[in-house]
Coordinates of C-alpha atoms and ligand atoms in Angstrom, one line a residue:
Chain W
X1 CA -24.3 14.0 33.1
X2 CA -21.2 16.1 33.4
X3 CA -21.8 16.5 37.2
X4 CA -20.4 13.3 37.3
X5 CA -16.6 13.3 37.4
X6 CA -15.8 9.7 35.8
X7 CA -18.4 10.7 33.1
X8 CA -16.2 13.8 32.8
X9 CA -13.3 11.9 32.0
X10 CA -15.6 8.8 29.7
X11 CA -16.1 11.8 27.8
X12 CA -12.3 13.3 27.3
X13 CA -10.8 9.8 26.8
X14 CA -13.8 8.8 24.3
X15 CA -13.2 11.6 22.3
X16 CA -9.7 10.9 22.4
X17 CA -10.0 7.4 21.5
X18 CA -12.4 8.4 19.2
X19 CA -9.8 10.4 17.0
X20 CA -7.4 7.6 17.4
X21 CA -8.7 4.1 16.8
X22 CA -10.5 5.2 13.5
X23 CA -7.0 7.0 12.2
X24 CA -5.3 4.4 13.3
X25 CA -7.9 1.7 11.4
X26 CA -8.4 3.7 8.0
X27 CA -5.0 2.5 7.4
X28 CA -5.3 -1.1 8.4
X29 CA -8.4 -1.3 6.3
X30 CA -6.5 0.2 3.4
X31 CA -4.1 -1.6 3.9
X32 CA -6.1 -4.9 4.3
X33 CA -4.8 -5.9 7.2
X34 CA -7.8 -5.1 9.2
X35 CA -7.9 -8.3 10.9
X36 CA -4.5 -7.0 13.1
X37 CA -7.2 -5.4 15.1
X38 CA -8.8 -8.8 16.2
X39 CA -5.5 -10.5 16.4
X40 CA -3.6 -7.6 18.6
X41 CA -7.0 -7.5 21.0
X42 CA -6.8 -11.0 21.7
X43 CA -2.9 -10.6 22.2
X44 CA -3.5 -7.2 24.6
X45 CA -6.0 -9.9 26.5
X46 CA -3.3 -11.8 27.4
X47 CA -1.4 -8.8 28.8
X48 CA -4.1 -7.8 31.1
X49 CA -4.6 -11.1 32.3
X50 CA -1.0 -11.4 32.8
X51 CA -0.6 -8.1 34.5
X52 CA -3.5 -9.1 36.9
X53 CA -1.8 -12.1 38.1
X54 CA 1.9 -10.5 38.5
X55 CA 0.1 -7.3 40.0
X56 CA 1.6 -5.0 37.5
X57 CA -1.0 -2.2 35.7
X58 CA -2.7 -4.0 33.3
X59 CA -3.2 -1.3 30.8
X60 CA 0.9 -1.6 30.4
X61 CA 1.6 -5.0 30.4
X62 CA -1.3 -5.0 27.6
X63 CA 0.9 -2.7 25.8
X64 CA 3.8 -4.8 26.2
X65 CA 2.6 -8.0 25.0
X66 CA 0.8 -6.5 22.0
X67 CA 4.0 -4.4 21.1
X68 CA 5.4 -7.8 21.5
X69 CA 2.5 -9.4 18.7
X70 CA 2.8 -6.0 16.5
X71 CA 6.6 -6.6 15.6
X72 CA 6.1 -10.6 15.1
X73 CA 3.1 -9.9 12.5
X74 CA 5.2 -7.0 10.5
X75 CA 8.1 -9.1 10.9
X76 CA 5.9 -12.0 9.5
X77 CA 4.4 -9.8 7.0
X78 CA 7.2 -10.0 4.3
X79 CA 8.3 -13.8 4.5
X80 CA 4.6 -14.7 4.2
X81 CA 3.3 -12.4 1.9
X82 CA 0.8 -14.9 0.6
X83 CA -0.1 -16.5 3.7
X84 CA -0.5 -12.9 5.5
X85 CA -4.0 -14.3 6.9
X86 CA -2.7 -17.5 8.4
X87 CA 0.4 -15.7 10.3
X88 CA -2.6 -13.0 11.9
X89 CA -4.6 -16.3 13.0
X90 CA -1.8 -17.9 14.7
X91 CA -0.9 -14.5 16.3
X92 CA -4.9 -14.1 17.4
X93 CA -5.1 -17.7 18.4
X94 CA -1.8 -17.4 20.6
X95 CA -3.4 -14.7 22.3
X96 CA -6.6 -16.3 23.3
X97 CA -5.1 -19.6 24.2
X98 CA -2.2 -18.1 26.7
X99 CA -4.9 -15.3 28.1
X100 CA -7.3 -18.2 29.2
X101 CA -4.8 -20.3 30.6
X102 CA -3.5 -17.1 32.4
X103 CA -7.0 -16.4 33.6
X104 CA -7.7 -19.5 35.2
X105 CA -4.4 -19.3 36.7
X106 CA -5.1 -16.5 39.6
X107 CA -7.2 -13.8 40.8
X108 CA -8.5 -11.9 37.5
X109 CA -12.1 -11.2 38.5
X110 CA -11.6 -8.0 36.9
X111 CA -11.1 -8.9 33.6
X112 CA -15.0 -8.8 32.5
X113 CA -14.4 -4.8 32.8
X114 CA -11.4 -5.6 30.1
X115 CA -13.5 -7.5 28.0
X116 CA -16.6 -5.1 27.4
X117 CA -14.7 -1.8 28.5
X118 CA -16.1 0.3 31.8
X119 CA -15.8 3.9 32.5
X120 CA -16.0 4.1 36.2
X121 CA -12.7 2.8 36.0
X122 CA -10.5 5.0 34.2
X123 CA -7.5 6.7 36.0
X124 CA -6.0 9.8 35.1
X125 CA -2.7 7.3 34.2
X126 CA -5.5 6.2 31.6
X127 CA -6.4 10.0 30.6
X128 CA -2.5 11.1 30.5
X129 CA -1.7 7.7 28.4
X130 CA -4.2 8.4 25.8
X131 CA -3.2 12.2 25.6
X132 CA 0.2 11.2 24.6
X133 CA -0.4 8.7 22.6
X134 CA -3.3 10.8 20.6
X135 CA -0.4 13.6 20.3
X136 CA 1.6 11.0 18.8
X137 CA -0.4 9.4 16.1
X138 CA -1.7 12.9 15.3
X139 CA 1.8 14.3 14.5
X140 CA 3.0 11.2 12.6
X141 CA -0.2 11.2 10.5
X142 CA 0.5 15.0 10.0
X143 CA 4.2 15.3 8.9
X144 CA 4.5 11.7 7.5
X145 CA 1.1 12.3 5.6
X146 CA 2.0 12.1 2.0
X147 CA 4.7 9.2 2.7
X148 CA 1.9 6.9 4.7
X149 CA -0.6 8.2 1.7
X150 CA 2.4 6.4 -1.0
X151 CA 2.8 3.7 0.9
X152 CA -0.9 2.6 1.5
X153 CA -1.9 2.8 -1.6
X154 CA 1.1 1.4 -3.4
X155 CA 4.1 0.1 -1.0
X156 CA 6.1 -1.0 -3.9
X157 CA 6.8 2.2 -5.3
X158 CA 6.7 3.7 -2.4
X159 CA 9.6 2.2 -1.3
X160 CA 11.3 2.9 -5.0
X161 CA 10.6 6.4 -4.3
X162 CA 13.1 6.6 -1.3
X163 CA 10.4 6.4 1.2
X164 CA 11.9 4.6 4.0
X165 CA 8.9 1.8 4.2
X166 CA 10.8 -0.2 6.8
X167 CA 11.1 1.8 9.7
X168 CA 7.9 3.8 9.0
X169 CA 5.9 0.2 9.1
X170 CA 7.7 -0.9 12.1
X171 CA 6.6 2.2 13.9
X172 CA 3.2 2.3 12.7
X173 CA 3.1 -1.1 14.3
X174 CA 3.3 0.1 18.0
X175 CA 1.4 2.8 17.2
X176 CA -1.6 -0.1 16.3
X177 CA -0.7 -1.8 19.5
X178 CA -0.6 1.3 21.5
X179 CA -4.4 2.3 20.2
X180 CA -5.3 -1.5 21.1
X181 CA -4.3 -1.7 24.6
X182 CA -5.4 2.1 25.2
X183 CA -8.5 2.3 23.5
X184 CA -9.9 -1.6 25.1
X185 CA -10.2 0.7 28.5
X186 CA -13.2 2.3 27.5
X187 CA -14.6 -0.1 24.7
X188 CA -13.0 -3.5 25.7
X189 CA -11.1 -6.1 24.4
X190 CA -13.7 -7.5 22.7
X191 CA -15.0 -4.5 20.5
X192 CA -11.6 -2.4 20.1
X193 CA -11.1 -4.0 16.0
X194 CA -14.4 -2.3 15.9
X195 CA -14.4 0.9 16.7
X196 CA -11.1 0.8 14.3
X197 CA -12.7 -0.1 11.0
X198 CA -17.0 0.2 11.2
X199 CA -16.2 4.7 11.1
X200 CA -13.9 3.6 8.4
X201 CA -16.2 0.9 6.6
X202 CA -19.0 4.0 6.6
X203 CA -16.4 6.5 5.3
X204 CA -15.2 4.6 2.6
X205 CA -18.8 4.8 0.9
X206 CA -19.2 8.0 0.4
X207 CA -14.7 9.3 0.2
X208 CA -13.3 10.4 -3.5
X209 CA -10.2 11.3 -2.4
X210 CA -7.7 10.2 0.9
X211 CA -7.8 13.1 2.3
X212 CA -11.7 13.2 3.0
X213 CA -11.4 9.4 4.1
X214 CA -9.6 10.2 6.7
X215 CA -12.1 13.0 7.8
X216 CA -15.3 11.0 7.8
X217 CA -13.9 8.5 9.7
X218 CA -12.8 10.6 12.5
X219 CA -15.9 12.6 12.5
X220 CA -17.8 8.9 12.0
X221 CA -15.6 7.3 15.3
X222 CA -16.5 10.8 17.0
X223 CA -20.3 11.0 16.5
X224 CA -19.8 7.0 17.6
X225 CA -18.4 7.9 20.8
X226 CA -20.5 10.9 22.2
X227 CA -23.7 9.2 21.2
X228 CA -22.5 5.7 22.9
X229 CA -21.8 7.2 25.6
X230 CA -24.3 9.4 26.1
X231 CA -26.9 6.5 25.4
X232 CA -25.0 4.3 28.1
X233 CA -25.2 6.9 30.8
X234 CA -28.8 7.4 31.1
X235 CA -29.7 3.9 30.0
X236 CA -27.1 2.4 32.4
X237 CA -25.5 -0.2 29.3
X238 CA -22.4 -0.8 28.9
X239 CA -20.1 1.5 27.1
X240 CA -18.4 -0.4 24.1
X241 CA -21.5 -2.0 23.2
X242 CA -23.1 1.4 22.6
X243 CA -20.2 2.8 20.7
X244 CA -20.0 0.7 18.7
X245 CA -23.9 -0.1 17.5
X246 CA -24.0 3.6 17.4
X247 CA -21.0 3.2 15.0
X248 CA -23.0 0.4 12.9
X249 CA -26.2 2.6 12.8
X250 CA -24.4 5.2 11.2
X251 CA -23.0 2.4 8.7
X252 CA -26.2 0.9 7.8
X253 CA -27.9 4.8 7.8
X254 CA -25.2 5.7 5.1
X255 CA -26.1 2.7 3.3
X256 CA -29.6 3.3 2.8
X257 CA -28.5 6.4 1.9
X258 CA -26.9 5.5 -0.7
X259 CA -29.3 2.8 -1.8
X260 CA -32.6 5.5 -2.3
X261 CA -30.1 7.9 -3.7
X262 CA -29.7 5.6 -6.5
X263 CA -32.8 4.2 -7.4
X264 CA -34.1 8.0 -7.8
X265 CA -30.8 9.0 -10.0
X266 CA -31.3 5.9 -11.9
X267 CA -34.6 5.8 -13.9
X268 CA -36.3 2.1 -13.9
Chain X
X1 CA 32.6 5.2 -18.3
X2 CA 30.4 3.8 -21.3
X3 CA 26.8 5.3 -21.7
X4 CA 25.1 1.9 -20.6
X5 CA 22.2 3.1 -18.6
X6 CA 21.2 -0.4 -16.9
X7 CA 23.5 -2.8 -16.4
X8 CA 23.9 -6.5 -15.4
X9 CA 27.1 -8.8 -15.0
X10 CA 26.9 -11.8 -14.2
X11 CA 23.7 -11.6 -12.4
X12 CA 21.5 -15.1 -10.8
X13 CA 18.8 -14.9 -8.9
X14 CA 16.8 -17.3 -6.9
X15 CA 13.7 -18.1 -5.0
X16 CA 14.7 -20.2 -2.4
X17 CA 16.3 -23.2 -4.2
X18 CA 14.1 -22.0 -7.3
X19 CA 17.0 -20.7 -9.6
X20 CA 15.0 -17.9 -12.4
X21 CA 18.1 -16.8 -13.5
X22 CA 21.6 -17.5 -14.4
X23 CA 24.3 -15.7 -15.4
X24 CA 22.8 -12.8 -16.9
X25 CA 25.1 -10.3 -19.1
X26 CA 23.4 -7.2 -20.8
X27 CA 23.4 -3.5 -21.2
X28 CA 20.7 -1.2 -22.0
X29 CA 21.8 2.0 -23.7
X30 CA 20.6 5.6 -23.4
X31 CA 17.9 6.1 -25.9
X32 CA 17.4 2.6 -26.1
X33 CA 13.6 1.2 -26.5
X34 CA 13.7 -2.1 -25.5
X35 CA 11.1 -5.3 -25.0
X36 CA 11.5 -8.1 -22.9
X37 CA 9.7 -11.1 -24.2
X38 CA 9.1 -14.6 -22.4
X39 CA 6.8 -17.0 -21.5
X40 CA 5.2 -17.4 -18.0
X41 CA 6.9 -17.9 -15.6
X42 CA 10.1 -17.0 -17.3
X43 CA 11.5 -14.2 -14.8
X44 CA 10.4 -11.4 -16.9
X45 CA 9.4 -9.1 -14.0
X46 CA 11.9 -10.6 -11.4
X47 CA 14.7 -9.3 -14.3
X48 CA 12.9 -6.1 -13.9
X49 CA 12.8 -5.8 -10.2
X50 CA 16.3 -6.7 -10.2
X51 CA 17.1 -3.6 -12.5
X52 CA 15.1 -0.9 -10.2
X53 CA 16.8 -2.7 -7.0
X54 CA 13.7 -3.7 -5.6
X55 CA 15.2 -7.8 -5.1
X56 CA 19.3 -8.1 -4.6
X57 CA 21.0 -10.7 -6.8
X58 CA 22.5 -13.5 -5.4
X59 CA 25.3 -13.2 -7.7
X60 CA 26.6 -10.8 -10.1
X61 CA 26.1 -6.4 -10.0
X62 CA 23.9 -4.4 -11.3
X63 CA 24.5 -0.5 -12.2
X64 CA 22.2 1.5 -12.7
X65 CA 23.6 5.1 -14.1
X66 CA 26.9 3.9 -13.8
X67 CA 26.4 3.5 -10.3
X68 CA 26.1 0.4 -7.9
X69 CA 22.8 -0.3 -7.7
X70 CA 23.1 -0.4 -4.0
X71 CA 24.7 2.9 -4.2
X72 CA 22.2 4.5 -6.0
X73 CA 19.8 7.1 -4.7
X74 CA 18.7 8.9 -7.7
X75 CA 15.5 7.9 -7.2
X76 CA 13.6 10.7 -9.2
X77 CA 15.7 9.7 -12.1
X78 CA 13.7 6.2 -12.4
X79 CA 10.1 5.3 -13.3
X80 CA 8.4 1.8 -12.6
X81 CA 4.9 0.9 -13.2
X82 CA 4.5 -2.7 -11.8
X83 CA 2.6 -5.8 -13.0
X84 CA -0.2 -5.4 -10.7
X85 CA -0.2 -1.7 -10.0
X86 CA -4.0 -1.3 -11.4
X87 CA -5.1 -4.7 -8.8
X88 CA -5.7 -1.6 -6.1
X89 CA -9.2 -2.0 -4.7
X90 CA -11.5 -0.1 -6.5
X91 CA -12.9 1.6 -3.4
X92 CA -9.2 2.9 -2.8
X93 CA -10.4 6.7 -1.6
X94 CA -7.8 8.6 -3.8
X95 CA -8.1 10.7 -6.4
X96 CA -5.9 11.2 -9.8
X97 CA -4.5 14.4 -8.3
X98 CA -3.4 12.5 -4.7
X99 CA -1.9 9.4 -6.8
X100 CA 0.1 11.2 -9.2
X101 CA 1.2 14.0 -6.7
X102 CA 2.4 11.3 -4.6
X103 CA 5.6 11.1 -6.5
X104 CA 5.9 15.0 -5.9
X105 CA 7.9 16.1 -2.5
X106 CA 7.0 13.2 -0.2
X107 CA 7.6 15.1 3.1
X108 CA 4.4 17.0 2.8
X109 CA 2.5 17.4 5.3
X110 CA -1.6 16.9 5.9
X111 CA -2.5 20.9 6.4
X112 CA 0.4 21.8 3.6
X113 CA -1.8 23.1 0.3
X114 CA -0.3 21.6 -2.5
X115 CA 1.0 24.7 -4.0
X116 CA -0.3 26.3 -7.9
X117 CA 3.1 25.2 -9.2
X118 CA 2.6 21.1 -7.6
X119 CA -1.3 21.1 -9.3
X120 CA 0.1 22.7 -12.5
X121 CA 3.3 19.8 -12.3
X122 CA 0.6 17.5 -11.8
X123 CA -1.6 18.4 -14.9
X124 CA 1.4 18.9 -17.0
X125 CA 1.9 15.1 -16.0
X126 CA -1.5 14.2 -17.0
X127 CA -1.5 16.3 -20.1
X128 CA 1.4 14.2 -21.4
X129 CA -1.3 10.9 -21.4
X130 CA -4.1 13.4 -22.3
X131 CA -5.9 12.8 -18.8
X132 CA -6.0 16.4 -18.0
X133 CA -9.3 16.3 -17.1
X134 CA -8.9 13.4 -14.7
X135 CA -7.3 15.4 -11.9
X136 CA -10.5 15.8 -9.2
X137 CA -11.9 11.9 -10.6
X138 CA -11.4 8.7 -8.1
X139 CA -9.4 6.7 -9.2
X140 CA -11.1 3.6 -8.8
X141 CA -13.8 4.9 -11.3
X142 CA -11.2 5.3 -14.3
X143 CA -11.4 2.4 -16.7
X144 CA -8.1 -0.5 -17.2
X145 CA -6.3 1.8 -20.0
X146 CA -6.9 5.0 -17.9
X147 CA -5.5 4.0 -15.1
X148 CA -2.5 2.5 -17.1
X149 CA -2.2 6.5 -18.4
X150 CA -2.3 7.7 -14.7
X151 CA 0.5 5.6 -13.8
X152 CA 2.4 6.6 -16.3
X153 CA 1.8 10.1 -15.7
X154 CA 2.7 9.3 -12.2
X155 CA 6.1 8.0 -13.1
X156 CA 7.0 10.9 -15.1
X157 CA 5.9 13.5 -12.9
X158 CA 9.4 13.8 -11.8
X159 CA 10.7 14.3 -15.3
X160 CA 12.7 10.3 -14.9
X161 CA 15.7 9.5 -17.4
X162 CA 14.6 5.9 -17.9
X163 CA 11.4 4.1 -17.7
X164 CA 10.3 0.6 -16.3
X165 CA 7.1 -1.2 -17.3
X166 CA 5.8 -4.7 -16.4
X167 CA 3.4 -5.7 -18.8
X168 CA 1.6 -2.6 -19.3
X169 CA -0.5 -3.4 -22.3
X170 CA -2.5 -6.4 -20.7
X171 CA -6.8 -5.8 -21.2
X172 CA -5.7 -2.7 -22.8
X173 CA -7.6 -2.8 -26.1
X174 CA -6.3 -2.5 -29.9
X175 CA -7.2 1.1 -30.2
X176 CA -5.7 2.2 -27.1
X177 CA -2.6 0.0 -27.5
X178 CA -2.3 2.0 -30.5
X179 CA -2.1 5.3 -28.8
X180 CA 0.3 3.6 -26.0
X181 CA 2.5 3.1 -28.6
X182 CA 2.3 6.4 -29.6
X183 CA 2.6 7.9 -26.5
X184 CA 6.1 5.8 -25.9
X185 CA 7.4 7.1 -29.4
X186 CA 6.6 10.5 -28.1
X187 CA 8.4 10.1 -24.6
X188 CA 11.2 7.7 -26.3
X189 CA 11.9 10.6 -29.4
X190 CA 11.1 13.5 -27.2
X191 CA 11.0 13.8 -24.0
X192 CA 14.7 11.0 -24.5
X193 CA 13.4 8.4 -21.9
X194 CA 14.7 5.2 -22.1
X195 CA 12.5 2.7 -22.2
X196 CA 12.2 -0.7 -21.4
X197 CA 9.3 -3.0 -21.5
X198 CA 7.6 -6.3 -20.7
X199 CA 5.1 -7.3 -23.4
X200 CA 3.2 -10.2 -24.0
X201 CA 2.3 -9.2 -27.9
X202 CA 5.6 -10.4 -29.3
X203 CA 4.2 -8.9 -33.0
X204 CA 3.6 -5.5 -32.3
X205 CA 6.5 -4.8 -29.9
X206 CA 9.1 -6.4 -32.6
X207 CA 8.0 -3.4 -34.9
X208 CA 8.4 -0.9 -32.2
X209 CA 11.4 -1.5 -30.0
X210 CA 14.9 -0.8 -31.4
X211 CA 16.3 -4.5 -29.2
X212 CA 14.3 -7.0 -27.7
X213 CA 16.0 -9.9 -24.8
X214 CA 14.3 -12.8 -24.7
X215 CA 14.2 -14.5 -21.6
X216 CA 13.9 -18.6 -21.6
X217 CA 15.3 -21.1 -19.2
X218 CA 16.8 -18.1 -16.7
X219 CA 18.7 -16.7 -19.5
X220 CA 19.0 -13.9 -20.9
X221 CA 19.4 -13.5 -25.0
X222 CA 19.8 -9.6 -26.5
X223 CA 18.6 -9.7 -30.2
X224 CA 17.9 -6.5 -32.6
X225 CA 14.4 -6.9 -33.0
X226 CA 14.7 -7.5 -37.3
X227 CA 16.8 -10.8 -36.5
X228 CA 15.1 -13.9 -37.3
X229 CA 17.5 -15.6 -34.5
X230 CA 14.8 -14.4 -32.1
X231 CA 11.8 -16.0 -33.8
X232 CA 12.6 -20.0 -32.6
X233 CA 12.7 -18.5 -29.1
X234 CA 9.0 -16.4 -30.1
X235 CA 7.6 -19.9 -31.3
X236 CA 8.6 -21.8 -27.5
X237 CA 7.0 -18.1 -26.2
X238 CA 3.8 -19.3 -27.9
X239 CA 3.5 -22.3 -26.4
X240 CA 5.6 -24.3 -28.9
X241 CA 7.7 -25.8 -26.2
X242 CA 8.3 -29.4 -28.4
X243 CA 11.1 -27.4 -30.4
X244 CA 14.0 -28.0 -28.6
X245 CA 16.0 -24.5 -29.4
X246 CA 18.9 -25.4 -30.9
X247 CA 20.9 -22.3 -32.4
X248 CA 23.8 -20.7 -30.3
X249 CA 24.1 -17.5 -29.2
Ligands
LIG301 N1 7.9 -14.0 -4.6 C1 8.2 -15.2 -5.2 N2 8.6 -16.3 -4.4 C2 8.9 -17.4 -5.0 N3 9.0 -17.7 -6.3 C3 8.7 -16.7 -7.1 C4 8.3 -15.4 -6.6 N4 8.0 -14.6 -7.7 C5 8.2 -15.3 -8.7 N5 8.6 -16.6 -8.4 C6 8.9 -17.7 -9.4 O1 10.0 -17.2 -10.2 C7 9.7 -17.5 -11.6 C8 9.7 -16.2 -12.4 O2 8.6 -15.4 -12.0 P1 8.4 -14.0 -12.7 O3 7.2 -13.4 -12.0 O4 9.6 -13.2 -12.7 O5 7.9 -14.4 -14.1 P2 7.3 -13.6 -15.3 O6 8.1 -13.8 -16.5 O7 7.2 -12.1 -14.9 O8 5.9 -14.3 -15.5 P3 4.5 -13.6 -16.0 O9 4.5 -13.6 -17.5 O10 3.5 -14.6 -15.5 O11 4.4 -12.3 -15.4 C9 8.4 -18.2 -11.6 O12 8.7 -19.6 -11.8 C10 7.8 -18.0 -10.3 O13 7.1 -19.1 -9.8
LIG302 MG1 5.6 -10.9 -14.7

C-alpha cells in the first residue's frame, strides 16, 4: 500500500487531519455549536466553487470564504445569543445557495472530488498547509489550555476571570475554518462536520475529566482515519465515506459497550 | 476614600428601549452581608452583572474597590457564581479538580502537572464546603446542592474579598439551605468576605443578612433587614401586585 506514493501522502495528511478536526470539534461540541461544522462546509463549498471558476487554488479561496463565514457567525454569536441556531442556518444556507449558482456558472467538473474528498489528488501545497496548520492548533490548544478549558465550560466567568474571551474566540474561529477547508481535501465537503464531532460523540461516553476527552477523541479521529483509509485502498471506496463509518462503528461499538456493561453491573 | 466596597451612582441600564433600571444610588460596605430581593423580572441579576462589570451602564459609575469599574483588574479579588452556572450539560467531561483549578493560574499549559501546592489549594477550597472528597468525581454526576458547593469553592479558590451570588439557593433543599447558611456565616465572620446575594426566600434571608435592597420598578431601595418599611415591597414580591406601594423612601 505504501508503494504507492499518493497513498503515502493519504496517510501523512489523514493522520494529520485526524489530530486536527476532532480537537478542533471537541470544542464546538462542548461548546454546542457543533452545527458551525455543517454551516462552515457548505460556506468552504462555495469557495472551491468559486476558486474553480476564477482559476485560483481552490483549497485557498475555500479558506477565504469560510474565514469570511467564521467571523460573521462569532460576530453574530453575541447579538443573537438566543437565536444562535437561526444565525448558523442563514450562514449554511448562504453557502449552499451562492455555491450552486457558482457551480452552474462555469467549468467546475471537479468539484465531485470536493464533495466526497479524493486522495489521488493531494499536493504537497495540501501536505505543507495541513503541517502548519496542525502545528498551529496544536500549540494554541497546548499553552492556551486551561484558558480554552474556562471558557468552554463556563465563558461567563471565564471572562470575569481576566481571560481575554474576545480575541481567543475570534481566533479560534479561523482556526475552525482553517480545519474546514483543509480537512474537506481528503474527507470532502460533505462529511468534514463529521469527522469533527462522531470521535468526539464516542469520547464523550466513556471521559470523567477534560483532559481525557480530548485524548479519546484524537485517538478515536486517528483509529477513524488509518482504518478508512486502509479499507478504501484495497476496496477501491471512497475515502471520506470510509472514515467516517469507521468513525460511526467505533461510536455505536462504544455504545454497546456501555449498554452490556450495565445490564451485568445492574442486577434485574 | 470611604470603605464602600461596591458602589453605584446614578446608575440606568437598559435592554434596548427596555429600561430595568433607573437611577440607582447604593453602597455596599466591607463586612456587609447583604440580600437582594425582587420579583421576576425585576433586574435582580442585571444589578448584579452590573456590579462584577460584566454589562456597562448606560448612565451613572460603578466602583468597585474604590476603583472605576472599567479600571478595575483585580480580578482575583472577586467571586461570582451565576444564575445558571449548574445549567452545564451533564455530560460536560470535567472533573471537580479541573473546574475548581480553573480559577488557579490560567496560563497553564496541557503537559504542565498541576503542582502538590495547586491540588492541595484546590482541596483546601473544597474542604471549606466539605467536598473534599469530590476532587477526582465528574462533575455532572454531583447532585444540584453539590454542585452549588463546587462553585463556591471555585470562587474562593483565590482567597476573593467580596462574593457575588445569583440565586444560589434555588432546588436546594431545607437541610442543605441550612448548612448554606452556615457556611456564608463562616466565610462572612471568618474568612471577612463580603457578601452579597440574590434570594428568592424573602423569610430566611431577612434573619440572615445584616441589609437587604429591594428591587421593584428599576429601583433600587436599601433597608436594614428589621425595618418593617421593607415588608409592603415583600408583599408585591409575593405576588401581591394590587397594593399600590405607597410609603416614600
Ligand atoms: N439579555 C437580555 N436582553 C434583553 N432583555 C433582558 C435580557 N436579560 C434580561 N432582560 C430583561 O430585563 C429585565 C430584568 O431581567 P433580570 O434577569 O435582571 O431579572 P431578575 O430579577 O434577575 O429575574 P429572575 O428572578 O427571573 O432571575 C427583565 O424584564 C428581562 O426581560
Ligand atoms: Mg435573575
Amino acid at each position: 500500500m505504501f508503494s504507492y506514493e499518493f497513498m503515502q501522502k493519504s496517510f501523512i495528511m489523514g493522520i494529520m487531519i485526524a489530530l486536527i478536526a476532532p480537537t478542533i470539534g471537541y470544542f464546538l461540541v462542548l461548546r454546542r455549536q457543533s452545527i458551525v461544522g455543517d454551516a462552515l462546509s457548505h460556506v468552504a463549498l462555495s469557495g472551491v466553487a468559486f476558486g474553480m471558476i476564477t482559476n485560483f487554488y481552490p483549497v485557498y479561496t475555500a479558506m477565504v470564504f469560510s474565514i469570511i463565514a467564521a467571523l460573521g457567525i462569532e460576530g453574530l454569536r453575541k447579538k443573537f445569543e438566543n437565536y444562535a441556531e437561526l444565525s448558523l442556518a442563514i450562514i449554511l444556507s448562504a453557502g449552499i445557495g451562492l455555491a450552486s449558482v457558482l457551480i452552474s456558472l462555469g467549468n467546475t467538473q471537479g468539484i465531485l472530488s470536493y464533495l466526497f474528498g479524493s486522495l489521488a489528488l493531494i499536493t504537497d501545497q495540501d501536505i505543507l498547509l495541513v503541517i502548519m496548520l496542525g502545528i498551529i492548533i496544536f500549540l494554541t490548544v497546548i499553552l492556551f489550555y486551561k484558558s480554552l478549558f474556562y471558557m468552554t465550560f463556563d465563558e461567563e466567568s471565564a471572562t470575569l476571570a481576566g481571560i481575554p474571551t474576545r480575541p481567543i474566540n475570534l481566533f479560534f474561529s479561523i482556526l475552525v475554518a482553517l480545519t474546514i477547508a483543509i480537512s474537506m481535501r481528503i474527507v470532502g465537503i460533505l462529511l468534514v462536520s463529521s469527522l469533527m464531532i462522531l470521535p468526539v460523540a464516542a469520547s464523550l461516553l466513556i471521559a470523567n475529566s477534560f483532559k481525557a476527552g480530548i485524548i479519546y477523541s484524537n485517538i478515536f479521529g486517528l483509529i477513524s482515519v488509518i482504518v478508512g483509509l486502509t479499507i478504501s485502498f484495497y476496496l477501491d471506496l471512497a475515502p471520506g465515506g470510509t472514515i467516517v463509518l469507521s468513525a460511526l462503528i467505533i461510536l455505536v461499538i462504544i455504545i454497546l459497550l456501555q449498554y452490556f456493561r450495565s445490564k451485568i453491573t445492574k442486577p434485574a | 476614600m470611604d470603605k464602600a466596597i461596591v458602589k453605584l451612582e446614578n446608575v440606568s441600564f437598559s435592554y434596548g428601549k427596555n429600561k430595568v433600571l433607573e437611577d440607582v444610588n447604593f453602597s455596599i460596605e466591607e463586612g456587609d452581608f447583604v440580600g437582594i430581593i425582587g420579583a421576576n423580572g425585576s433586574a435582580k441579576t442585571t444589578l448584579l452583572k452590573l456590579m462584577v462589570g460584566l454589562l456597562e451602564p448606560d448612565k451613572g459609575a460603578v466602583y468597585l474597590m474604590g476603583k472605576a469599574i472599567k479600571d478595575f483588574k483585580d480580578y482575583k479579588s472577586i467571586g461570582y457564581i451565576s444564575q445558571n452556572v449548574r445549567h452545564f450539560n451533564p455530560m460536560f467531561p470535567a472533573t471537580v479538580k479541573e473546574v475548581v483549578g480553573a480559577n488557579l493560574n490560567t496560563s497553564r499549559n496541557f503537559f504542565e502537572r498541576s503542582r502538590k501546592k495547586e491540588e492541595e489549594k484546590i482541596y483546601k477550597a473544597l474542604e471549606i464546603v466539605e467536598m473534599g472528597q469530590f476532587m477526582d468525581k465528574k462533575i455532572g454526576k454531583l447532585s444540584g446542592g453539590q454542585k452549588q458547593r463546587v462553585f463556591i469553592a471555585r470562587a474562593l479558590i483565590n482567597k476573593p474579598k467580596i462574593l457575588f451570588m445569583d440565586e444560589p439557593l434555588v432546588g436546594v433543599d431545607l437541610n442543605s439551605q441550612d448548612k448554606f447558611y452556615s457556611l456564608m456565616e463562616k466565610l462572612n465572620k471568618e474568612y471577612n468576605i463580603t457578601l452579597v446575594m440574590v434570594s428568592h426566600d424573602i423569610g430566611v434571608i431577612t434573619e440572615k443578612v445584616n441589609r437587604i435592597l429591594c428591587l421593584s420598578r428599576g429601583r433600587v431601595y436599601d433597608h436594614k433587614p428589621d425595618q418593617t418599611i421593607c415588608f409592603d415591597m415583600l408583599k408585591e414580591v409575593f405576588g401581591n401586585k394590587m397594593n399600590i406601594l405607597i410609603h416614600r423612601h
